[in-house]
Coordinates of C-alpha atoms and ligand atoms in Angstrom, one line a residue:
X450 CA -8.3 -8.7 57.6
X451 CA -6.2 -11.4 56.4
X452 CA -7.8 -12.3 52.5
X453 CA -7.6 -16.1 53.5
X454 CA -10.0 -14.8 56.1
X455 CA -12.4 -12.5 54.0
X456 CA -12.5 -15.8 51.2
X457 CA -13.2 -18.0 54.2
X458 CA -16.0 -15.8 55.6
X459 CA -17.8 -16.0 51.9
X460 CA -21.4 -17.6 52.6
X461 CA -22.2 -19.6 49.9
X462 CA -26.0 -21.3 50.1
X463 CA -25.8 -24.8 48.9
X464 CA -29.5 -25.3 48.4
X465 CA -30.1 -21.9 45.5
X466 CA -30.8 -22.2 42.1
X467 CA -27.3 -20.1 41.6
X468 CA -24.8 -22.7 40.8
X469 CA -21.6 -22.3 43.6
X470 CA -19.1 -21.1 41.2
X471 CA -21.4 -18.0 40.3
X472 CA -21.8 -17.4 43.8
X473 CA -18.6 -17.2 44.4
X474 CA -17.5 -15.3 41.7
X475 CA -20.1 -12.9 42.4
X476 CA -18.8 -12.3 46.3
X477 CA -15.3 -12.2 45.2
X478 CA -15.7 -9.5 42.8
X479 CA -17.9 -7.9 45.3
X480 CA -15.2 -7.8 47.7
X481 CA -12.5 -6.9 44.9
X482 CA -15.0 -4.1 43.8
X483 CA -15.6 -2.6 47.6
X484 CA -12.3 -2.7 48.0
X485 CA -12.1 -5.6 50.9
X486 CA -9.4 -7.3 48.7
X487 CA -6.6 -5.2 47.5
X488 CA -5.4 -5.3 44.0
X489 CA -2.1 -7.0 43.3
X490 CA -3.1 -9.1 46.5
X491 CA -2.3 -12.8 46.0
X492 CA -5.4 -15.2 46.3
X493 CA -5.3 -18.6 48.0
X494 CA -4.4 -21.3 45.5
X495 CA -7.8 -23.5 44.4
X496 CA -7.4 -26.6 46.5
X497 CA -7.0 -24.8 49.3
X498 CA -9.7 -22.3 49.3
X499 CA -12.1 -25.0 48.0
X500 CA -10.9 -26.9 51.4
X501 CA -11.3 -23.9 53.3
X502 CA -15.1 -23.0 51.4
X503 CA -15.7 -27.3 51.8
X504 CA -16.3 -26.8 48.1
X505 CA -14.5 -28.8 45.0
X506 CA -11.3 -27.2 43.3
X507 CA -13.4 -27.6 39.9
X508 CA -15.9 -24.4 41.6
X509 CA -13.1 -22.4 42.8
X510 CA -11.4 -22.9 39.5
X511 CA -14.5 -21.9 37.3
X512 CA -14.9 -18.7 39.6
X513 CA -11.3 -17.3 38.8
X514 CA -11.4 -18.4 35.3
X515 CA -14.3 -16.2 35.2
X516 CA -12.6 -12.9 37.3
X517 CA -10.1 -13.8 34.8
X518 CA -11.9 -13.0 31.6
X519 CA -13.5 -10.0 33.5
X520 CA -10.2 -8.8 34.2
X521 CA -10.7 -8.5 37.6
X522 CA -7.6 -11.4 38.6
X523 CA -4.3 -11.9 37.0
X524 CA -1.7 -14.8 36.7
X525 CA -0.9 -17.7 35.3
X526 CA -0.5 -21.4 35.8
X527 CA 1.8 -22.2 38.3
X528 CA 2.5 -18.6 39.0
X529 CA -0.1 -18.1 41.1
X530 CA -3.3 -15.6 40.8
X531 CA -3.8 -11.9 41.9
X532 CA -6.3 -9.1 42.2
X533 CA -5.2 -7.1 38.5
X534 CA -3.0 -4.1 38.9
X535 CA -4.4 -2.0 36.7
X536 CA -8.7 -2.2 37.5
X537 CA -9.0 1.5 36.9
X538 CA -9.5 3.3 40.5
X539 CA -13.3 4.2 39.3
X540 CA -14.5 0.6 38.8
X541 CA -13.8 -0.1 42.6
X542 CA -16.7 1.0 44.6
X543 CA -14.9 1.9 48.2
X544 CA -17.7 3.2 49.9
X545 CA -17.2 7.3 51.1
X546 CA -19.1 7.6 54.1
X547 CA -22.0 9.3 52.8
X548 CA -22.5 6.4 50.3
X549 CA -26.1 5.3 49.2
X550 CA -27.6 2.8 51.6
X551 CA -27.3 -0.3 49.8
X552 CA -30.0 -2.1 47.8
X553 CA -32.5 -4.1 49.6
X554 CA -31.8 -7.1 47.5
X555 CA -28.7 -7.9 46.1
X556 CA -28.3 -7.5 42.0
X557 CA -29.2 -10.9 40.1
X558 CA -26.2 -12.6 39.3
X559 CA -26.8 -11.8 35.2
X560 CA -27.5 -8.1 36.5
X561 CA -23.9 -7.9 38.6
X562 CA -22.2 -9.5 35.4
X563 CA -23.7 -6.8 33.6
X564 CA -23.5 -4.0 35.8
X565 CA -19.4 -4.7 36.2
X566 CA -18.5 -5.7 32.4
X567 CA -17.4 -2.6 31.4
X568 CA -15.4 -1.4 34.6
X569 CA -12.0 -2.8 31.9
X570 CA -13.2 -0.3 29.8
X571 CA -11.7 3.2 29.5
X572 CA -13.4 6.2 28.1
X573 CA -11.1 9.8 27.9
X574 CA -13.4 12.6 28.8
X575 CA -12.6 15.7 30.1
X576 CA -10.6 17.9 27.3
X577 CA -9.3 16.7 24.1
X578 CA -5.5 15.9 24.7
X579 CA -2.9 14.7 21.8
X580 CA -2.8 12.1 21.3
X581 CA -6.5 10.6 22.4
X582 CA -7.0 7.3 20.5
X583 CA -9.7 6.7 17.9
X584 CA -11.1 9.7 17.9
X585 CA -12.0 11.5 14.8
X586 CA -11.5 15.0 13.5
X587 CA -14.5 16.9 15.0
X588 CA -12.7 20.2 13.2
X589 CA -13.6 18.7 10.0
X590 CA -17.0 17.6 10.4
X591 CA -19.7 19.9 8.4
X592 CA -21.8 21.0 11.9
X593 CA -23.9 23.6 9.8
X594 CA -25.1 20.6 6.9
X595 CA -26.1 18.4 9.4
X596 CA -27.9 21.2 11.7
X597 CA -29.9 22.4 8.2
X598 CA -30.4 18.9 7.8
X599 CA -32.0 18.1 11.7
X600 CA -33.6 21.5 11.1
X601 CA -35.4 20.4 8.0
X602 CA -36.9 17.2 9.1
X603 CA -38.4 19.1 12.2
X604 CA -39.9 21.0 9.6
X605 CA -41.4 18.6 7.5
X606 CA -41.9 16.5 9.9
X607 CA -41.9 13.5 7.4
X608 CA -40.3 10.4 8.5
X609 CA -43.1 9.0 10.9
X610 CA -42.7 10.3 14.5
X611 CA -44.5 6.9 16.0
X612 CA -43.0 3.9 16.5
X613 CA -40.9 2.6 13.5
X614 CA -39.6 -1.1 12.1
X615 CA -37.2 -2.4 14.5
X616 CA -33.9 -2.8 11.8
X617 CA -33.6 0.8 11.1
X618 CA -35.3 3.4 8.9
X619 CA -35.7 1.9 6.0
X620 CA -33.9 4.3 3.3
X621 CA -31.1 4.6 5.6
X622 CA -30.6 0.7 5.4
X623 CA -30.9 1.1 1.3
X624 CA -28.7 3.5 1.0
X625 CA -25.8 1.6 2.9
X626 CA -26.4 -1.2 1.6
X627 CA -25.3 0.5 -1.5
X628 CA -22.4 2.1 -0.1
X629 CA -21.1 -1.0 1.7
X630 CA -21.5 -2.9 -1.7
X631 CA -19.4 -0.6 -3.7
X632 CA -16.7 0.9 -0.9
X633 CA -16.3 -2.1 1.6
X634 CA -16.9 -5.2 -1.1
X635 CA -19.7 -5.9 1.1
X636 CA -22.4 -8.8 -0.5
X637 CA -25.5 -7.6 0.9
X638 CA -29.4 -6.6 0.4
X639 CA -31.0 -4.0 2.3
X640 CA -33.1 -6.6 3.9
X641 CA -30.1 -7.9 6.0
X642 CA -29.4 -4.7 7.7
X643 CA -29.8 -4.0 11.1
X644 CA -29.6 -0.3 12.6
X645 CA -27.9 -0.4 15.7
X646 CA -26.8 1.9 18.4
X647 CA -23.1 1.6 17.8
X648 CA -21.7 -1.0 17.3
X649 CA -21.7 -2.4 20.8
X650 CA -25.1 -3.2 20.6
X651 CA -24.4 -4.7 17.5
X652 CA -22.0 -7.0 19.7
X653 CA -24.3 -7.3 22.9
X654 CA -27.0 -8.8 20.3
X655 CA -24.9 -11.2 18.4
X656 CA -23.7 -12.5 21.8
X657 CA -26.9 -13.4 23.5
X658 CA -28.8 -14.9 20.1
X659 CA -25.7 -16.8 19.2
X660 CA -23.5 -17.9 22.2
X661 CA -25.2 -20.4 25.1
X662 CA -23.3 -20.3 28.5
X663 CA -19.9 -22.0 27.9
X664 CA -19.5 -21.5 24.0
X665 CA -16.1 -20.8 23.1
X666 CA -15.6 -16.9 21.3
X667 CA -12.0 -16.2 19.8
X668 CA -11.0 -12.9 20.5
X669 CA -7.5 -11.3 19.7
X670 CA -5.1 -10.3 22.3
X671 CA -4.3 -7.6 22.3
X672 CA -7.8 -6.3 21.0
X673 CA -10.6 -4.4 21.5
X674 CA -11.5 -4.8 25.1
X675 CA -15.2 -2.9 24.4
X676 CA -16.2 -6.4 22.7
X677 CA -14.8 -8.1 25.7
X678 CA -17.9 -7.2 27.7
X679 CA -20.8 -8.7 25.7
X680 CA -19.5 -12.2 25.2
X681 CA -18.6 -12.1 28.8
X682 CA -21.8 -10.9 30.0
X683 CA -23.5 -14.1 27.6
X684 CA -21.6 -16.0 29.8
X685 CA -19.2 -17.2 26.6
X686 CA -16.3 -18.8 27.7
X687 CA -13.6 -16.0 26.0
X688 CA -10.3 -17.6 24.0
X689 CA -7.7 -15.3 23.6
X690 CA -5.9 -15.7 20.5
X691 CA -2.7 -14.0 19.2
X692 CA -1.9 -11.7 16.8
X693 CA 1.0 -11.1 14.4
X694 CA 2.4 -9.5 11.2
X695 CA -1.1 -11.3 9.6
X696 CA -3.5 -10.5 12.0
X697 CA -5.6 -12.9 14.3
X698 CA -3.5 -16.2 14.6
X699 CA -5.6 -18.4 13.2
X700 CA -4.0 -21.6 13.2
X701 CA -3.1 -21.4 17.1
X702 CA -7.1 -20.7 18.1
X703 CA -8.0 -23.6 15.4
X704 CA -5.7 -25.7 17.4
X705 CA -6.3 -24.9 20.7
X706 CA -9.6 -23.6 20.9
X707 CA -11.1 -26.0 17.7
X708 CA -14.7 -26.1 19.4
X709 CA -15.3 -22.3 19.7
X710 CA -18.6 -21.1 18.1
X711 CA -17.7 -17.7 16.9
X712 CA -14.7 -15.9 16.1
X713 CA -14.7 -12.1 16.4
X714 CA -11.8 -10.3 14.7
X715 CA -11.0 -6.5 13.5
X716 CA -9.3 -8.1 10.1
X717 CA -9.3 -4.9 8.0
X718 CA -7.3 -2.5 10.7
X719 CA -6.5 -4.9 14.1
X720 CA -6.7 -2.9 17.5
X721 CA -4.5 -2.2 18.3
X722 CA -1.5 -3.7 16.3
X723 CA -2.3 -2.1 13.1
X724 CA -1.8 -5.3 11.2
X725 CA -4.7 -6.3 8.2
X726 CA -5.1 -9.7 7.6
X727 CA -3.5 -11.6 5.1
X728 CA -5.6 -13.5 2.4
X729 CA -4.0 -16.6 3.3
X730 CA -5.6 -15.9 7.3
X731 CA -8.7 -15.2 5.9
X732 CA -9.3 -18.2 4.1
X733 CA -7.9 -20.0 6.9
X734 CA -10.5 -18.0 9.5
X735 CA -13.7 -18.7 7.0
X736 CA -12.3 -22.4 6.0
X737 CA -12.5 -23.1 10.0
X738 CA -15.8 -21.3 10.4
X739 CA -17.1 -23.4 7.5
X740 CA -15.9 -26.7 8.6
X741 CA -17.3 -26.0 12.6
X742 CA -20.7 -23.8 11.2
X743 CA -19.2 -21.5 13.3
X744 CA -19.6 -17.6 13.2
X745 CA -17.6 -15.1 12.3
X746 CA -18.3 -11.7 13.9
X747 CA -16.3 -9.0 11.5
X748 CA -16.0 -6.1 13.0
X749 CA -15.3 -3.1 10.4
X750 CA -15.0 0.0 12.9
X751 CA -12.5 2.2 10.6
X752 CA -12.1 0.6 6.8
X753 CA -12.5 4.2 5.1
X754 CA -9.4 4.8 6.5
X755 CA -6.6 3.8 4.5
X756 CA -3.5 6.1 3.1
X757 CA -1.7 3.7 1.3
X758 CA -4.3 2.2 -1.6
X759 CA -8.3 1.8 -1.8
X760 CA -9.7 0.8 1.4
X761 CA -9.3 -3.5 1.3
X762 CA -12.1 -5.5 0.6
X763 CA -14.3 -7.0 3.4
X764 CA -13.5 -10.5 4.6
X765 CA -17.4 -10.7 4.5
X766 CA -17.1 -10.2 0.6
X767 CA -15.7 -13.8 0.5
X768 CA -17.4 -15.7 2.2
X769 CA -19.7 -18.3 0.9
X770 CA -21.2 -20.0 3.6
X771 CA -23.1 -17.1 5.0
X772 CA -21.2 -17.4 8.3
X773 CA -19.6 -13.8 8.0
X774 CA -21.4 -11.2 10.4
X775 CA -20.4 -7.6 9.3
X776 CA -20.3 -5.2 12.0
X777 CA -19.8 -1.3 11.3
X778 CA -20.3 2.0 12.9
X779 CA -20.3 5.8 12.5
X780 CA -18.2 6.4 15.5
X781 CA -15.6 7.0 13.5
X782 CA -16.3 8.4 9.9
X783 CA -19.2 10.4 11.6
X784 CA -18.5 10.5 15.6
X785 CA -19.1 8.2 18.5
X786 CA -21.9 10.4 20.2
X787 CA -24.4 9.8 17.6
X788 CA -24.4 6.2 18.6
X789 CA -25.1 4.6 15.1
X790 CA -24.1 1.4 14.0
X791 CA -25.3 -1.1 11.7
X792 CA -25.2 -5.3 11.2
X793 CA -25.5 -6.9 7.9
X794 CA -26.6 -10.3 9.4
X795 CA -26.6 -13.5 7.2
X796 CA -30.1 -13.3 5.3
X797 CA -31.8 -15.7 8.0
X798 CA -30.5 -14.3 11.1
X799 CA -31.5 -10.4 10.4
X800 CA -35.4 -10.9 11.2
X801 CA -34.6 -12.3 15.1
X802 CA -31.7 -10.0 15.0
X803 CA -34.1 -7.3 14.9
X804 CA -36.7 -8.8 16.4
X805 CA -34.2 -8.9 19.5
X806 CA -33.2 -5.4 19.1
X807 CA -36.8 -4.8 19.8
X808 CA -37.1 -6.4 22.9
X809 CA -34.1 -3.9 24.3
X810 CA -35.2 -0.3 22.3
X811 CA -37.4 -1.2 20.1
X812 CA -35.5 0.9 17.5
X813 CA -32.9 3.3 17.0
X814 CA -34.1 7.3 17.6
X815 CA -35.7 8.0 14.0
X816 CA -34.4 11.2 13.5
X817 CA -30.9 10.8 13.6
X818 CA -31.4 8.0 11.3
X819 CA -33.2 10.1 8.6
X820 CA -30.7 13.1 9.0
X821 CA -28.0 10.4 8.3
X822 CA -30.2 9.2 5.1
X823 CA -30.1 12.6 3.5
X824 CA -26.4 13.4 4.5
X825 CA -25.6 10.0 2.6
X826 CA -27.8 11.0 -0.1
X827 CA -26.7 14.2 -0.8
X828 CA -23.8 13.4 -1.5
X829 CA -21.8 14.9 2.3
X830 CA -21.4 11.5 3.6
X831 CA -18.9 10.5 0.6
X832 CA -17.5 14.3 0.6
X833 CA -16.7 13.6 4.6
X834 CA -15.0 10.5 4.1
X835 CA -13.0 12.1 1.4
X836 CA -12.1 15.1 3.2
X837 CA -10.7 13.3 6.2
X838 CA -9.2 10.4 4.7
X839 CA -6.8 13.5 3.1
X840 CA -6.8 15.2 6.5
X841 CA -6.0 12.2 8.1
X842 CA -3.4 11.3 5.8
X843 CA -1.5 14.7 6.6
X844 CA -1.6 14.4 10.0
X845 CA -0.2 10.4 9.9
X846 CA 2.7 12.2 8.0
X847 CA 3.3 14.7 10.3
X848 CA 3.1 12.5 13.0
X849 CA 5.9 9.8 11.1
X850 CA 8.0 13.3 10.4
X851 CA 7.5 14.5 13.7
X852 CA 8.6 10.5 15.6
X853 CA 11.2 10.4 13.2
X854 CA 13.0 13.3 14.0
X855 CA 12.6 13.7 17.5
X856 CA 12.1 10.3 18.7
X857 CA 14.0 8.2 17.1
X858 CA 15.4 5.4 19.5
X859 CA 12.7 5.8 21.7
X860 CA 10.1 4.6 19.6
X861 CA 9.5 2.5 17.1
X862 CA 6.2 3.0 14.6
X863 CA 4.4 -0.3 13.8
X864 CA 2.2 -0.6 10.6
X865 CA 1.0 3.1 9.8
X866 CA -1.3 2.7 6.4
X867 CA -5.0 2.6 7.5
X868 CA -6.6 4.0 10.9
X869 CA -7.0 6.6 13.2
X870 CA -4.4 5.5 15.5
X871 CA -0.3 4.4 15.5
X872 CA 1.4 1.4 17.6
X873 CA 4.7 2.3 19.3
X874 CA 7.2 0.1 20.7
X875 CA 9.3 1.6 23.6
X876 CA 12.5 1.3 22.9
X877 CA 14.5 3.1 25.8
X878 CA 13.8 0.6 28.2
X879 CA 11.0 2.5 30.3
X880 CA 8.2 0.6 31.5
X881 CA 4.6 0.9 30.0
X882 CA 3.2 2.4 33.3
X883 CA 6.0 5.3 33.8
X884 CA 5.9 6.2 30.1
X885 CA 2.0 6.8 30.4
X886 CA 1.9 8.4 33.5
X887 CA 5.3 10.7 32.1
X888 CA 3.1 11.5 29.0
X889 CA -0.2 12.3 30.6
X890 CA 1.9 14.6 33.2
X891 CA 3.2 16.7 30.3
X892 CA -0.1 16.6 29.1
X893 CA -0.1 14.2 26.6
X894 CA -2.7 11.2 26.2
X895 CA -1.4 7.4 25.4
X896 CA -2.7 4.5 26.1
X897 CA -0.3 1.2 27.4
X898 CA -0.3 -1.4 24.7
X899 CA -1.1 -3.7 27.8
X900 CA -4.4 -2.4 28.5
X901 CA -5.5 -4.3 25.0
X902 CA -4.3 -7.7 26.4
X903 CA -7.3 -10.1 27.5
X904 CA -7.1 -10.6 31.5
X905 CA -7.8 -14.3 30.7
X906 CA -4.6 -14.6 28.1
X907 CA -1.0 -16.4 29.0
X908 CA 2.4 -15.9 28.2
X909 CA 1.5 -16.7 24.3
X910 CA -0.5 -13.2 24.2
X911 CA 2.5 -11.2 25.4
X912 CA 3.3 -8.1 23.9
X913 CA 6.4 -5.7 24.2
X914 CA 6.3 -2.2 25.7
X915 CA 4.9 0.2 23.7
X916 CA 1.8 2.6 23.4
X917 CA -0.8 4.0 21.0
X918 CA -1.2 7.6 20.2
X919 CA -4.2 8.7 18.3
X920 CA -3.5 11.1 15.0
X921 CA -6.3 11.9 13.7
X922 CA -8.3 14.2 15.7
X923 CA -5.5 16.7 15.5
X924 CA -3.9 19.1 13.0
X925 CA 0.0 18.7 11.6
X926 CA 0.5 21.9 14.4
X927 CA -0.7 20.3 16.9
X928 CA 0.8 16.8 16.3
X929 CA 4.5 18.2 16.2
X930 CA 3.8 20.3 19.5
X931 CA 2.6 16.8 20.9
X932 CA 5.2 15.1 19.6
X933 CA 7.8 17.9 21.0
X934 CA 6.1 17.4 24.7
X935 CA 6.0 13.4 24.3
X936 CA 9.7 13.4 23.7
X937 CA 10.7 15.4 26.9
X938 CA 8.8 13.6 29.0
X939 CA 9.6 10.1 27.6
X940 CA 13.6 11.3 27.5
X941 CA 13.6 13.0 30.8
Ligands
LIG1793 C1 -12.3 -2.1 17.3 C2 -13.5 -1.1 17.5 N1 -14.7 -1.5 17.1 C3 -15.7 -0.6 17.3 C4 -15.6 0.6 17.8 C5 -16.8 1.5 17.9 O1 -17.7 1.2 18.8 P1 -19.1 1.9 18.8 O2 -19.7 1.7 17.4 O3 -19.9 1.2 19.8 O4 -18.9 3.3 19.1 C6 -14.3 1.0 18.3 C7 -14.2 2.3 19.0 O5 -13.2 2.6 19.6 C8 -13.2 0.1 18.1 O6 -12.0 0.5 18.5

């Protein structure tokens, strides 16, 4: 069928408490998701399918503005609007013929935004490929301390095995307090920390106590497309904002998006640029957060990691107004599975911070939490984070040795001091899709620098070709053999 058909067909009841544009939106993605509408399929322009749905342009408008943000459309003004290229196969639902039967109602409108937020959102499984992205060195992590760790709690049996505070085990949010005060610059007291399960609940959280439906959020583009999903799913109208040489381009959101009530940026190591912040953009970023009491979400995902000097300072470290929100995790100096993160919240928003967290876990799992405790207290946590920053820092030179002999003029590196991961550009002219699909046939794992882009962001957010390839989760060996297979398949 025709789409102007399958749009026209769309029954829309005028009389429900769902406003018409989340109707729609919700049957369009629907039919994006169950495959009725094609991606790369052009869409009718918004006058006319608001003539052909007898609704006003303004609804049709707010509906793709909305696929927009989700990713699921793609265009511009004037250039018309599309079903995106690149929704991953697995996020559209075509039905095999042994399917489920279907629900017996439909999903609430807040349950289908949540239930499809993430489909942007890659996650490798499967076997560990050079070069997987952000992953840490699981050959370096001390398996046998942590087991005699676990192993002695069960044994003890000390921490209480009943229900427990809300923001976290309670030496566990003493002892980083301490840790983010003297290695991150962090100004905090243990009463301010929240526990969370990664840092995406961190996010989730922030975004439904702080953001009403229609409040403006500042996100980079390119950036982190897993705190795309929260603000989205709060309904937060999302305000892609460029990046260069200086990180998040401050002046340009201040500008165009001046009434935005958060900002959330990645200032110490941007995903997936590389770039830190300048001083001069952070003072600009909290000065413009100040003036507008609006907040800035800081999200601190991999500051131990830098090669080139001490780790920087948090932006959170200079702010005075108590608009900072500080945002860490594990994932990354410990690993992603254990699903620990943490909030230092401005003194008055950690009690409904955590009294929120309560209402969707009630806490984090105890355990984990007090094995953490005694790893940082024993002195391994420190030990880790020295041991791989130097592991880490070998395997970023063998990976710049490695690029620079055997790919020069095909790549070239962006900023390479602090992280887990580099930025390439392509150079030899091949397109983002054919270099990734060339890699990952000869075995290697990149991701496209385009995936990063917010659906929602124009011409302004553009970003040459080029890809990222993870470093440190493999050894100098490995890297160069990576490197070797990268090249042949890239130069082929
Ligand atoms: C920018 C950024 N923030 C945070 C995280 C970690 O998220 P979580 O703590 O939920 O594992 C990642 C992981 O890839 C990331 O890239």
């Amino acid at each position: 069928m025709h789409v102007h058909a399958i749009l026209a067909a769309i029954p829309l009841e005028r009389d429900a408490a769902t406003p018409l544009f989340r109707q729609l939106y919700l049957r369009m993605k629907e039919a994006i998701l169950s495959g009725a509408v094609q991606p790369t399929v052009r869409l009718p322009a918004t006058r006319e399918l608001g003539r052909l749905l007898k609704v006003s342009r303004q609804t049709v408008l707010a509906a793709y503005e909305q696929l927009m943000a989700e990713g699921y459309l793609e265009g511009a003004v004037g250039k018309g609007t599309f079903v995106s290229a690149s929704l991953p196969a697995a996020a559209r639902r075509s039905a095999p013929p042994d399917a489920a039967p279907p629900l017996v109602r439909p999903l609430s409108a807040r349950g289908e935004a949540m239930a499809s937020a993430m489909a942007r959102v890659r996650h490798h499984d499967g076997p560990l490929r050079t070069f997987r992205m952000s992953m840490p060195g699981l050959d370096l992590f001390p398996f046998e301390v942590w087991r005699k760790l676990e192993a002695r709690h069960w044994r003890r049996r000390e921490v209480p095995l009943g229900y427990g505070g809300a923001a976290g085990h309670p030496p566990l949010r003493e002892l980083l307090c301490a840790y983010l005060k003297a290695s991150r610059g962090v100004r905090c007291m243990p009463e301010q920390i929240v526990i969370t399960n990664g840092s995406q609940q961190a996010l989730y959280l922030l975004a439904q106590l702080l953001l009403a439906p229609g409040e403006g959020v500042w996100l980079e583009s390119p950036g982190y497309q897993g705190a795309l999903a929260p603000f989205a799913v709060a309904g937060a109208k999302i305000c892609p904002v460029p990046v260069d040489a200086e990180g998040m381009d401050v002046a340009y959101a201040a500008a165009r998006y001046p009434d935005a009530r958060m900002a959330f940026a990645t200032p110490s190591h941007q995903l997936p640029l590389g770039a830190t912040m300048s001083l001069a953009r952070r003072l600009e970023l909290l000065r413009w957060a100040e003036a507008k009491r609006a907040w800035i979400v800081e999200d601190d995902y991999d500051s131990e990691y830098r090669y080139t000097g001490p780790p920087l300072a948090s932006l959170q470290g200079l702010d005075r107004a108590n608009c900072v929100i500080y945002v860490g995790t594990l994932s990354k100096v410990l690993f992603p599975g254990l699903r620990l993160g943490y909030v230092v919240a401005p003194p008055a928003l950690a009690a409904p911070l955590a009294r929120a967290k309560a209402v969707v876990d009630r806490h984090s799992p105890i355990v984990p939490q007090a094995v953490l405790a005694d790893f940082i207290q024993e002195g391994h946590f420190a030990r880790h984070i020295r041991r791989t920053r130097d592991a880490y820092g070998e395997r970023r030179i063998a990976m710049l040795e490695a690029l620079d002999s055997r790919m020069r003029g095909l790549l070239a590196c962006g900023p390479s001091d602090a992280g887990l991961d580099l930025c390439v550009g392509l150079m030899n002219g091949l397109g983002e899709e054919e270099a990734v699909a060339r890699a990952s046939a000869a075995g290697v794992d990149v991701r496209s620098l385009s995936y990063y882009v917010n659906p929602a962001a124009g011409p302004d957010c553009a970003v040459p070709p080029g890809m990222l390839l993870g470093f440190s989760a493999f050894t100098p060996a490995q890297i160069r053999a990576g490197v070797r297979r990268l090249e042949q398949a890239l130069s082929a």
